[in-house]
Amino acid sequence: MKKFILPFLIVISFTSTAQKNTYKIGLITPLPVDIYGDEFHLTIASSFFTYENKISNKFQFTAHSGYLRFTNCTENYAQIPILIGAKYNLNSQYYFGASTGVSLYNKKQYGTYVYTYSPYIGINFKKISVETRYFNSVNSDNPPKYLSFVFNYSL
């Protein structure tokens, strides 16, 4: 029970001090970067959702999720990352951040719940932002690792 109290208090403290919440929806383009990149490819129509909770002018709490589809010649599979993290704004245009959490897969060979981390850098253009994001899933025999561009629109 104690394991759940501290994370719950941290989340409550982030949300109670928030001045502004931002919701984003985006599309991911693939850029495979590992040795398995020629076997599986992230499909262009994969979607990504972001929630940002402003803590200060420079710092934001983030939550990310999405539906990422992979394909090769013989099979398809999906990854659903559920990540929380932080984002730091260098100025009104440039930012960087990192997220960590779990990914769910629809194929048992990749595991059911796999630890995932994702550092990123990005640039804002009013309601549109573009990120270069690296995803890495560990605790798997053949984890997908990929670099991608994420095109987001703020709702």
XYZ file of N, CA and C in Angstrom:
465
model
N 0.813 -1.191 0.000
C 0.000 0.000 0.000
C 0.858 1.258 0.000
N 1.986 1.216 0.724
C 2.865 2.376 0.789
C 3.473 2.703 -0.575
N 3.605 1.688 -1.431
C 4.173 1.899 -2.750
C 3.288 2.814 -3.594
N 1.999 2.834 -3.328
C 1.074 3.625 -4.126
C 0.808 5.003 -3.539
N 1.096 5.209 -2.272
C 0.806 6.495 -1.623
C 1.733 7.585 -2.133
N 3.045 7.331 -2.185
C 3.991 8.349 -2.623
C 3.728 8.798 -4.062
N 3.584 7.880 -5.047
C 3.268 8.345 -6.403
C 1.956 9.122 -6.470
N 0.967 8.696 -5.694
C -0.307 9.401 -5.682
C -0.126 10.828 -5.157
N 0.647 11.004 -4.102
C 0.897 12.344 -3.551
C 1.684 13.216 -4.520
N 2.624 12.616 -5.235
C 3.394 13.381 -6.222
C 2.489 13.871 -7.341
N 1.631 13.005 -7.842
C 0.706 13.402 -8.912
C -0.238 14.493 -8.422
N -0.759 14.368 -7.216
C -1.650 15.386 -6.658
C -0.926 16.720 -6.520
N 0.323 16.691 -6.084
C 1.064 17.941 -5.922
C 1.317 18.612 -7.266
N 1.584 17.808 -8.311
C 1.770 18.391 -9.637
C 0.484 19.033 -10.136
N -0.623 18.357 -9.986
C -1.874 18.863 -10.538
C -2.434 20.019 -9.727
N -2.166 20.074 -8.433
C -2.721 21.162 -7.630
C -1.988 22.472 -7.845
N -0.733 22.432 -8.300
C 0.019 23.664 -8.541
C -0.032 24.091 -10.002
N -0.765 23.382 -10.811
C -0.787 23.676 -12.237
C -1.528 24.969 -12.527
N -0.950 25.731 -13.447
C -1.591 26.957 -13.892
C -2.315 26.753 -15.214
N -1.810 25.835 -16.014
C -2.411 25.618 -17.321
C -2.149 24.194 -17.776
N -3.159 23.567 -18.332
C -3.025 22.234 -18.896
C -3.080 22.324 -20.412
N -2.294 21.518 -21.080
C -2.273 21.494 -22.532
C -2.473 20.063 -22.999
N -3.293 19.877 -23.996
C -3.522 18.574 -24.610
C -3.041 18.646 -26.047
N -2.309 17.616 -26.462
C -1.794 17.577 -27.829
C -2.119 16.231 -28.451
N -2.335 16.249 -29.747
C -2.521 15.020 -30.514
C -1.544 15.098 -31.678
N -0.947 13.959 -32.026
C 0.068 14.005 -33.061
C 0.198 12.734 -33.854
N 1.016 12.818 -34.887
C 1.354 11.687 -35.742
C 2.846 11.443 -35.652
N 3.233 10.182 -35.752
C 4.634 9.794 -35.659
C 5.107 9.281 -37.014
N 6.280 9.760 -37.448
C 6.913 9.236 -38.651
C 8.095 8.369 -38.235
N 8.344 7.302 -38.943
C 9.367 6.337 -38.507
C 10.776 6.691 -38.958
N 11.731 6.373 -38.104
C 13.154 6.419 -38.420
C 13.838 5.299 -37.630
N 13.799 4.033 -38.070
C 14.413 2.947 -37.303
C 15.912 3.181 -37.140
N 16.436 2.880 -35.940
C 17.841 3.153 -35.670
C 18.615 1.970 -35.112
N 18.025 0.803 -35.025
C 18.771 -0.323 -34.465
C 18.937 -1.428 -35.501
N 19.528 -2.533 -35.075
C 19.798 -3.607 -36.028
C 18.526 -4.293 -36.501
N 17.426 -4.113 -35.747
C 16.162 -4.702 -36.154
C 15.363 -3.751 -37.041
N 15.935 -2.599 -37.353
C 15.223 -1.601 -38.135
C 14.842 -2.065 -39.523
N 15.620 -3.009 -40.087
C 15.272 -3.506 -41.409
C 14.211 -4.595 -41.347
N 13.904 -5.084 -40.159
C 12.893 -6.121 -40.020
C 11.501 -5.547 -39.758
N 11.403 -4.586 -38.828
C 10.118 -3.981 -38.497
C 10.176 -2.481 -38.722
N 9.100 -1.944 -39.212
C 9.040 -0.505 -39.467
C 7.818 0.072 -38.774
N 8.017 1.188 -38.110
C 6.911 1.930 -37.529
C 6.121 2.535 -38.677
N 4.814 2.348 -38.681
C 4.018 2.881 -39.778
C 3.699 4.347 -39.554
N 3.535 5.079 -40.627
C 3.362 6.523 -40.570
C 2.069 6.920 -39.869
N 1.039 6.122 -39.929
C -0.257 6.497 -39.365
C -0.351 6.288 -37.854
N 0.757 6.027 -37.183
C 0.723 5.854 -35.737
C 0.397 7.187 -35.065
N -0.354 7.110 -33.965
C -0.795 8.340 -33.303
C -0.174 8.454 -31.918
N -0.135 9.678 -31.411
C 0.500 9.947 -30.131
C -0.280 11.052 -29.431
N -0.513 10.872 -28.127
C -1.271 11.842 -27.344
C -0.414 12.341 -26.187
N -0.507 13.637 -25.909
C 0.308 14.241 -24.856
C -0.556 15.130 -23.973
N -0.320 15.048 -22.674
C -0.919 15.936 -21.687
C 0.228 16.648 -20.995
N 0.147 17.981 -20.906
C 1.175 18.767 -20.238
C 0.544 19.594 -19.133
N 1.178 19.563 -17.970
C 0.712 20.294 -16.805
C 1.804 21.296 -16.439
N 1.519 22.576 -16.615
C 2.519 23.617 -16.407
C 2.779 23.815 -14.918
N 4.039 23.609 -14.509
C 4.458 23.800 -13.128
C 5.032 25.205 -12.951
N 5.840 25.639 -13.921
C 6.409 26.990 -13.940
C 6.547 27.414 -15.398
N 7.122 28.573 -15.632
C 7.304 29.029 -17.013
C 8.249 28.124 -17.802
N 9.147 27.454 -17.114
C 10.145 26.624 -17.781
C 9.873 25.120 -17.662
N 9.162 24.692 -16.643
C 9.054 23.268 -16.326
C 7.616 22.789 -16.444
N 7.441 21.592 -17.060
C 6.120 20.996 -17.204
C 6.172 19.500 -16.891
N 5.149 19.018 -16.219
C 4.919 17.592 -16.023
C 4.214 17.091 -17.269
N 4.600 15.915 -17.786
C 3.998 15.402 -19.016
C 3.507 13.972 -18.832
N 2.499 13.629 -19.581
C 2.008 12.262 -19.686
C 1.786 11.990 -21.172
N 2.265 10.852 -21.639
C 2.190 10.505 -23.061
C 1.596 9.115 -23.222
N 0.861 8.960 -24.307
C 0.365 7.647 -24.683
C 0.117 7.653 -26.183
N -0.072 6.502 -26.747
C -0.317 6.447 -28.181
C -0.597 5.040 -28.632
N -0.752 4.903 -29.910
C -0.957 3.602 -30.534
C 0.021 3.530 -31.695
N 1.097 2.777 -31.512
C 2.163 2.702 -32.494
C 2.089 1.363 -33.208
N 1.979 1.394 -34.518
C 1.864 0.172 -35.310
C 3.179 -0.119 -36.019
N 3.578 -1.377 -35.985
C 4.793 -1.825 -36.659
C 4.415 -2.884 -37.682
N 5.220 -2.967 -38.732
C 4.939 -3.942 -39.769
C 6.236 -4.432 -40.394
N 6.209 -5.644 -40.940
C 7.257 -6.150 -41.820
C 6.579 -6.993 -42.886
N 7.317 -7.817 -43.562
C 6.734 -8.586 -44.670
C 5.685 -9.597 -44.219
N 5.827 -10.148 -43.010
C 4.962 -11.257 -42.629
C 3.981 -10.969 -41.501
N 4.251 -9.978 -40.646
C 3.356 -9.760 -39.515
C 3.277 -8.288 -39.129
N 2.268 -7.997 -38.338
C 2.071 -6.663 -37.787
C 1.937 -6.792 -36.280
N 2.313 -5.755 -35.557
C 2.053 -5.728 -34.129
C 1.918 -4.286 -33.683
N 1.402 -4.097 -32.478
C 1.155 -2.756 -31.961
C 1.816 -2.592 -30.600
N 2.230 -1.364 -30.327
C 2.795 -0.985 -29.035
C 1.971 0.184 -28.507
N 1.600 0.121 -27.233
C 0.887 1.223 -26.591
C 1.749 1.703 -25.425
N 2.514 2.798 -25.632
C 3.319 3.319 -24.525
C 2.459 4.152 -23.574
N 2.712 4.008 -22.289
C 2.065 4.831 -21.253
C 3.212 5.416 -20.435
N 3.504 6.695 -20.664
C 4.705 7.311 -20.128
C 4.385 8.569 -19.332
N 5.174 8.823 -18.289
C 5.114 10.097 -17.585
C 6.521 10.660 -17.572
N 6.620 11.988 -17.480
C 7.942 12.583 -17.504
C 7.913 14.065 -17.239
N 8.966 14.715 -17.671
C 9.133 16.146 -17.465
C 9.636 16.794 -18.747
N 9.299 18.055 -18.900
C 9.706 18.829 -20.065
C 10.260 20.157 -19.574
N 11.364 20.591 -20.155
C 11.980 21.865 -19.788
C 12.026 22.750 -21.022
N 11.470 23.961 -20.920
C 11.469 24.924 -22.021
C 12.716 25.795 -21.936
N 13.552 25.736 -22.962
C 14.736 26.595 -23.001
C 14.338 28.053 -23.220
N 13.348 28.257 -24.077
C 12.731 29.571 -24.318
C 11.326 29.303 -24.838
N 10.688 30.259 -25.441
C 9.305 30.055 -25.896
C 9.211 29.108 -27.088
N 10.342 28.797 -27.717
C 10.304 27.979 -28.915
C 10.926 26.587 -28.723
N 12.048 26.472 -28.056
C 12.774 25.205 -27.959
C 12.588 24.547 -26.600
N 12.553 23.210 -26.593
C 12.385 22.468 -25.344
C 13.021 21.086 -25.462
N 13.201 20.442 -24.317
C 13.645 19.055 -24.269
C 12.993 18.379 -23.078
N 12.985 17.064 -23.081
C 12.363 16.336 -21.980
C 12.665 14.856 -22.043
N 12.117 14.150 -21.086
C 12.270 12.696 -21.035
C 11.042 12.099 -20.371
N 10.693 10.911 -20.792
C 9.540 10.193 -20.248
C 9.934 8.757 -19.965
N 9.255 8.161 -19.005
C 9.488 6.762 -18.681
C 8.157 6.121 -18.294
N 8.065 4.834 -18.475
C 6.829 4.129 -18.137
C 6.838 2.721 -18.684
N 5.678 2.262 -19.093
C 5.544 0.905 -19.626
C 4.943 0.960 -21.024
N 5.180 -0.090 -21.755
C 4.542 -0.279 -23.055
C 3.804 -1.604 -23.044
N 2.656 -1.615 -23.653
C 1.846 -2.821 -23.802
C 1.976 -3.283 -25.250
N 2.062 -4.585 -25.464
C 2.172 -5.135 -26.806
C 1.041 -6.115 -27.057
N 0.657 -6.250 -28.312
C -0.366 -7.230 -28.659
C 0.243 -8.558 -29.110
N 1.559 -8.691 -29.054
C 2.246 -9.950 -29.369
C 3.022 -10.406 -28.143
N 2.838 -11.639 -27.745
C 3.471 -12.158 -26.528
C 4.991 -12.236 -26.634
N 5.541 -12.331 -27.848
C 6.987 -12.441 -27.995
C 7.719 -11.188 -27.516
N 7.022 -10.056 -27.428
C 7.639 -8.819 -26.949
C 7.365 -8.579 -25.474
N 6.555 -9.412 -24.867
C 6.191 -9.252 -23.463
C 4.858 -8.548 -23.343
N 4.277 -8.600 -22.171
C 3.004 -7.928 -21.944
C 3.227 -6.493 -21.507
N 3.993 -6.314 -20.440
C 4.347 -4.982 -19.952
C 5.863 -4.863 -20.015
N 6.352 -3.885 -20.732
C 7.783 -3.719 -20.917
C 8.164 -2.292 -20.519
N 9.229 -2.158 -19.727
C 9.726 -0.840 -19.332
C 10.185 -0.076 -20.572
N 9.786 1.184 -20.688
C 10.101 2.012 -21.848
C 10.576 3.381 -21.383
N 11.582 3.921 -22.048
C 11.981 5.304 -21.800
C 12.092 6.040 -23.126
N 11.940 7.369 -23.057
C 11.875 8.152 -24.277
C 12.359 9.583 -24.059
N 13.620 9.879 -24.358
C 14.078 11.275 -24.347
C 13.671 11.966 -25.655
N 13.542 13.286 -25.612
C 13.137 14.012 -26.814
C 13.591 15.465 -26.760
N 13.662 16.081 -27.947
C 13.880 17.517 -28.099
C 12.833 18.013 -29.078
N 12.466 19.283 -28.966
C 11.414 19.776 -29.850
C 11.443 21.271 -30.052
N 10.576 21.705 -30.958
C 10.430 23.112 -31.294
C 8.948 23.421 -31.448
N 8.515 24.575 -30.930
C 7.117 25.019 -31.016
C 6.934 26.050 -32.113
N 5.844 25.940 -32.843
C 5.393 26.950 -33.799
C 3.937 27.247 -33.485
N 3.696 28.132 -32.526
C 2.350 28.463 -32.049
C 1.633 27.208 -31.557
N 0.638 26.666 -32.269
C -0.098 25.482 -31.819
C 0.488 24.180 -32.350
N 1.516 24.258 -33.161
C 2.141 23.070 -33.740
C 3.532 22.901 -33.135
N 3.865 21.666 -32.782
C 5.211 21.379 -32.302
C 5.748 20.145 -33.030
N 7.055 20.130 -33.213
C 7.733 19.017 -33.865
C 8.809 18.525 -32.913
N 8.799 17.211 -32.653
C 9.758 16.604 -31.734
C 10.562 15.527 -32.450
N 11.808 15.399 -32.044
C 12.601 14.228 -32.389
C 12.643 13.402 -31.121
N 12.095 12.212 -31.178
C 11.894 11.393 -29.978
C 12.493 10.012 -30.209
N 13.219 9.523 -29.197
C 13.799 8.184 -29.234
C 13.015 7.299 -28.271
N 12.562 6.156 -28.732
C 11.864 5.179 -27.897
C 12.768 3.960 -27.731
N 12.864 3.486 -26.501
C 13.597 2.256 -26.249
C 12.830 1.442 -25.221
N 12.523 0.222 -25.566
C 11.855 -0.702 -24.650
C 12.867 -1.738 -24.210
N 12.953 -1.972 -22.915
C 13.896 -2.963 -22.386
C 13.105 -4.113 -21.782
N 13.788 -5.106 -21.262
C 13.176 -6.313 -20.689
C 12.527 -7.176 -21.763
N 13.034 -7.119 -22.953
C 12.480 -7.904 -24.048
C 13.642 -8.494 -24.844
N 13.431 -9.639 -25.482
C 14.494 -10.269 -26.270
C 14.803 -9.493 -27.544
N 13.803 -8.936 -28.146
C 13.959 -8.220 -29.408
C 13.193 -6.897 -29.319
N 13.644 -5.963 -28.481
C 12.848 -4.751 -28.275
C 12.941 -3.797 -29.460
N 11.852 -3.160 -29.791
C 11.928 -2.143 -30.829
C 12.577 -0.880 -30.267
N 13.577 -0.392 -30.982
C 14.224 0.872 -30.649
C 14.076 1.729 -31.892
N 13.594 2.936 -31.728
C 13.405 3.734 -32.922
C 13.461 5.211 -32.603
N 13.935 5.939 -33.575
C 13.961 7.384 -33.552
C 12.821 7.836 -34.440
N 12.088 8.839 -34.013
C 10.936 9.255 -34.796
C 10.740 10.758 -34.712
N 10.048 11.288 -35.689
C 9.561 12.656 -35.638
C 8.109 12.596 -35.200
N 7.749 13.435 -34.244
C 6.375 13.521 -33.775
C 5.860 14.910 -34.124
N 4.795 14.965 -34.887
C 4.154 16.223 -35.261
C 2.900 16.367 -34.401
N 2.890 17.379 -33.494
C 1.791 17.558 -32.540
C 0.998 18.823 -32.849
N -0.282 18.770 -32.528
C -1.144 19.942 -32.598
C -1.777 20.140 -31.212
N -1.647 21.342 -30.659
C -2.229 21.650 -29.358
C -3.706 21.935 -29.494
N -4.510 21.254 -28.696
C -5.967 21.445 -28.721
C -6.371 22.614 -27.851
